[in-house]
Short mmCIF file of C-alpha atoms in Angstrom, two decimals:
data_model
loop_
_atom_site.label_atom_id
_atom_site.label_comp_id
_atom_site.label_asym_id
_atom_site.label_seq_id
_atom_site.Cartn_x
_atom_site.Cartn_y
_atom_site.Cartn_z
CA UNK A 1 0.00 0.00 0.00
CA UNK A 2 1.39 3.41 -1.00
CA UNK A 3 2.02 6.42 1.19
CA UNK A 4 -0.97 8.51 2.23
CA UNK A 5 0.01 11.92 3.53
CA UNK A 6 -3.50 13.09 4.33
CA UNK A 7 -4.71 10.01 6.23
CA UNK A 8 -1.66 9.84 8.48
CA UNK A 9 -1.63 11.19 11.99
CA UNK A 10 0.03 14.60 11.78
CA UNK A 11 2.42 15.46 14.58
CA UNK A 12 2.77 19.23 14.27
CA UNK A 13 6.09 20.15 15.89
CA UNK A 14 6.45 23.83 16.73
CA UNK A 15 2.69 24.14 17.02
CA UNK A 16 3.04 27.42 18.92
CA UNK A 17 4.41 29.16 15.82
CA UNK A 18 2.14 30.73 13.14
CA UNK A 19 2.48 28.00 10.50
CA UNK A 20 1.90 25.37 13.19
CA UNK A 21 -1.25 27.14 14.34
CA UNK A 22 -2.52 27.34 10.76
CA UNK A 23 -1.80 23.64 10.19
CA UNK A 24 -3.72 22.73 13.34
CA UNK A 25 -6.68 24.86 12.21
CA UNK A 26 -6.58 23.25 8.76
CA UNK A 27 -6.43 19.73 10.20
CA UNK A 28 -9.41 20.53 12.43
CA UNK A 29 -11.42 21.89 9.49
CA UNK A 30 -10.68 18.80 7.39
CA UNK A 31 -11.19 16.37 10.29
CA UNK A 32 -7.64 15.05 9.90
CA UNK A 33 -6.06 13.30 12.89
CA UNK A 34 -3.28 15.39 14.43
CA UNK A 35 -1.42 16.14 17.66
CA UNK A 36 0.42 19.34 18.58
CA UNK A 37 3.92 19.47 20.05
CA UNK A 38 5.73 22.54 21.36
CA UNK A 39 9.18 22.97 19.88
CA UNK A 40 10.96 22.57 23.21
CA UNK A 41 8.90 19.57 24.34
CA UNK A 42 10.05 15.98 24.05
CA UNK A 43 6.71 14.20 24.13
CA UNK A 44 6.54 10.82 22.44
CA UNK A 45 5.20 10.54 18.91
CA UNK A 46 3.15 7.39 19.33
CA UNK A 47 -0.24 7.40 17.62
CA UNK A 48 -3.13 7.33 20.15
CA UNK A 49 -4.60 3.90 20.88
CA UNK A 50 -7.48 3.06 18.55
CA UNK A 51 -6.31 5.35 15.74
CA UNK A 52 -5.83 3.46 12.44
CA UNK A 53 -3.39 6.02 11.01
CA UNK A 54 0.42 5.99 11.07
CA UNK A 55 2.61 9.01 11.99
CA UNK A 56 3.86 11.89 9.89
CA UNK A 57 5.87 14.75 11.43
CA UNK A 58 5.48 18.33 10.23
CA UNK A 59 8.14 20.67 11.62
CA UNK A 60 6.34 24.00 11.38
CA UNK A 61 9.19 26.32 12.33
CA UNK A 62 12.46 26.93 10.51
CA UNK A 63 15.98 27.24 11.83
CA UNK A 64 15.71 31.01 11.35
CA UNK A 65 13.91 31.34 14.68
CA UNK A 66 16.18 32.34 17.54
CA UNK A 67 17.12 29.34 19.68
CA UNK A 68 15.36 26.83 17.40
CA UNK A 69 18.37 24.97 15.99
CA UNK A 70 19.11 22.71 18.97
CA UNK A 71 15.45 21.68 19.31
CA UNK A 72 15.12 21.00 15.58
CA UNK A 73 18.21 18.81 15.55
CA UNK A 74 16.88 16.79 18.50
CA UNK A 75 13.47 16.27 16.88
CA UNK A 76 14.91 15.29 13.51
CA UNK A 77 17.27 12.81 15.14
CA UNK A 78 14.29 11.22 16.92
CA UNK A 79 12.22 11.10 13.72
CA UNK A 80 15.03 9.47 11.78
CA UNK A 81 15.45 6.86 14.52
CA UNK A 82 11.73 6.04 14.36
CA UNK A 83 11.63 6.17 10.53
CA UNK A 84 8.83 8.74 10.52
CA UNK A 85 8.36 10.78 7.30
CA UNK A 86 9.31 14.44 7.80
CA UNK A 87 7.93 17.69 6.43
CA UNK A 88 10.37 20.50 7.21
CA UNK A 89 9.70 24.21 6.94
CA UNK A 90 12.95 25.80 5.77
CA UNK A 91 14.11 29.08 4.29
CA UNK A 92 15.51 30.48 1.06
CA UNK A 93 18.35 31.79 3.24
CA UNK A 94 20.18 28.55 2.53
CA UNK A 95 21.33 30.62 -0.45
CA UNK A 96 23.65 33.60 -0.24
CA UNK A 97 22.08 36.84 -1.48
CA UNK A 98 24.10 39.88 -2.52
CA UNK A 99 23.61 43.39 -1.13
CA UNK A 100 20.61 44.05 -3.37
CA UNK A 101 18.87 40.80 -2.47
CA UNK A 102 19.64 38.89 -5.66
CA UNK A 103 21.07 35.41 -6.07
CA UNK A 104 24.41 35.28 -7.86
CA UNK A 105 24.36 31.46 -8.07
CA UNK A 106 22.21 28.57 -6.90
CA UNK A 107 24.84 26.96 -4.66
CA UNK A 108 23.78 26.34 -1.04
CA UNK A 109 26.28 28.75 0.48
CA UNK A 110 24.03 30.74 2.81
CA UNK A 111 23.01 30.07 6.41
CA UNK A 112 25.06 27.07 7.57
CA UNK A 113 22.61 26.19 10.35
CA UNK A 114 19.71 25.92 7.91
CA UNK A 115 21.79 23.86 5.49
CA UNK A 116 22.80 21.46 8.28
CA UNK A 117 19.19 20.96 9.38
CA UNK A 118 18.09 20.28 5.80
CA UNK A 119 20.87 17.73 5.31
CA UNK A 120 19.94 16.02 8.57
CA UNK A 121 16.32 15.83 7.35
CA UNK A 122 17.44 14.20 4.08
CA UNK A 123 18.67 11.19 6.03
CA UNK A 124 14.97 10.24 6.06
CA UNK A 125 14.25 9.27 2.45
CA UNK A 126 10.59 10.25 2.78
CA UNK A 127 11.15 13.95 3.41
CA UNK A 128 9.51 17.10 2.16
CA UNK A 129 11.42 20.37 2.56
CA UNK A 130 9.49 23.61 1.90
CA UNK A 131 11.67 26.69 1.54
CA UNK A 132 9.90 30.02 1.96
CA UNK A 133 11.14 33.58 2.08
CA UNK A 134 9.64 35.44 5.04
CA UNK A 135 6.44 33.85 6.29
CA UNK A 136 4.09 36.24 8.05
CA UNK A 137 0.72 36.39 9.77
CA UNK A 138 -0.83 38.50 12.50
CA UNK A 139 -0.28 35.84 15.16
CA UNK A 140 1.83 36.26 18.28
CA UNK A 141 5.56 36.68 17.75
CA UNK A 142 5.27 36.82 13.99
CA UNK A 143 7.43 38.95 11.67
CA UNK A 144 4.58 41.34 10.85
CA UNK A 145 3.55 41.58 14.50
CA UNK A 146 7.12 42.46 15.45
CA UNK A 147 7.18 45.26 12.86
CA UNK A 148 3.93 46.69 14.22
CA UNK A 149 5.19 46.45 17.80
CA UNK A 150 8.36 48.36 16.88
CA UNK A 151 6.33 51.03 15.11
CA UNK A 152 4.14 51.47 18.19
CA UNK A 153 7.01 51.61 20.66
CA UNK A 154 9.54 53.56 18.61
CA UNK A 155 7.27 55.76 16.54
CA UNK A 156 9.29 54.99 13.40
CA UNK A 157 10.99 52.09 11.65
CA UNK A 158 14.43 51.92 10.05
CA UNK A 159 14.35 49.36 7.22
CA UNK A 160 16.54 48.53 4.25
CA UNK A 161 15.02 49.38 0.87
CA UNK A 162 17.45 47.03 -0.91
CA UNK A 163 16.90 43.77 0.96
CA UNK A 164 14.25 41.82 -0.93
CA UNK A 165 11.81 39.39 0.64
CA UNK A 166 8.83 37.41 -0.65
CA UNK A 167 6.23 37.75 2.15
CA UNK A 168 4.14 34.58 2.31
CA UNK A 169 1.10 34.19 4.60
CA UNK A 170 1.36 31.37 7.13
CA UNK A 171 -2.06 29.99 6.18
CA UNK A 172 -0.97 29.77 2.52
CA UNK A 173 2.06 27.72 3.60
CA UNK A 174 -0.21 25.34 5.54
CA UNK A 175 -2.44 24.87 2.48
CA UNK A 176 0.55 24.18 0.23
CA UNK A 177 1.92 21.57 2.65
CA UNK A 178 -1.46 19.82 2.60
CA UNK A 179 -1.61 19.96 -1.21
CA UNK A 180 1.89 18.51 -1.56
CA UNK A 181 1.02 15.65 0.79
CA UNK A 182 -2.02 14.91 -1.34
CA UNK A 183 0.17 14.74 -4.44
CA UNK A 184 2.73 12.47 -2.77
CA UNK A 185 -0.14 10.13 -1.92
CA UNK A 186 -0.54 9.72 -5.69
CA UNK A 187 3.16 9.67 -6.64
CA UNK A 188 5.88 8.94 -4.08
CA UNK A 189 8.58 10.21 -6.45
CA UNK A 190 7.51 13.73 -5.42
CA UNK A 191 9.36 13.62 -2.09
CA UNK A 192 12.11 16.27 -2.09
CA UNK A 193 12.74 20.00 -1.80
CA UNK A 194 10.37 22.74 -2.98
CA UNK A 195 10.38 26.53 -3.01
CA UNK A 196 7.19 28.49 -2.39
CA UNK A 197 6.12 32.11 -2.18
CA UNK A 198 2.63 33.43 -2.79
CA UNK A 199 3.53 36.93 -3.99
CA UNK A 200 6.28 38.59 -5.98
CA UNK A 201 9.32 39.74 -4.06
CA UNK A 202 9.42 43.20 -2.56
CA UNK A 203 11.68 45.10 -0.18
CA UNK A 204 11.45 45.12 3.60
CA UNK A 205 10.64 48.83 3.42
CA UNK A 206 7.82 48.40 0.88
CA UNK A 207 6.28 45.54 2.87
CA UNK A 208 6.32 47.59 6.08
CA UNK A 209 4.81 50.54 4.22
CA UNK A 210 1.81 48.45 3.12
CA UNK A 211 1.50 46.84 6.56
CA UNK A 212 1.41 50.21 8.33
CA UNK A 213 -1.08 51.60 5.81
CA UNK A 214 -3.43 48.71 6.63
CA UNK A 215 -2.90 49.12 10.38
CA UNK A 216 -3.70 52.82 10.24
CA UNK A 217 -7.27 51.94 9.25
CA UNK A 218 -7.75 50.56 12.76
CA UNK A 219 -5.48 52.61 15.00
CA UNK A 220 -3.57 55.88 14.95
#
């Protein structure tokens, strides 16, 4: 019997982060079996008694988050030991961008921590790595929330108008993960690494400008 990514029991690791919260909401809406795990927890990943499904781990936070690397390495080591398929949220920062935010080559010569975590994940043959460039939402601790908090506390923001990002909503990322798992259920050759962004790239400054314009509709 082939792999089924949508009938497996999802273990959402890093469930306190925006993409994790969106995945949990999506699983609830679709009546998919899932369990949430905080990034710094070490709860077992055994499927609840009476559940016919088998486990799938979705790591919903990337190594970009401060202090995440050690926890991610520990989880991935555990998943590899238990031979559990892994979905890993990663970042386009595995590549080195120049001062204007452009790629000069496609060699993985960027963030060494992210590259190491991806390579560790690839030890599990059934892996799905989703690289995004700046996920955002309006959930606690998120990139956009941090920008708004700085604007409130400092009265102004200092941002680079050369650094380019591709802001991608957390709920879009959750939907894409679900869609990819559906496709893998039809064709297991689709395991591997994917890049996703839901809008064209822009600068940090331009993104903040739009964000603040929206926020001003609701507060001074």
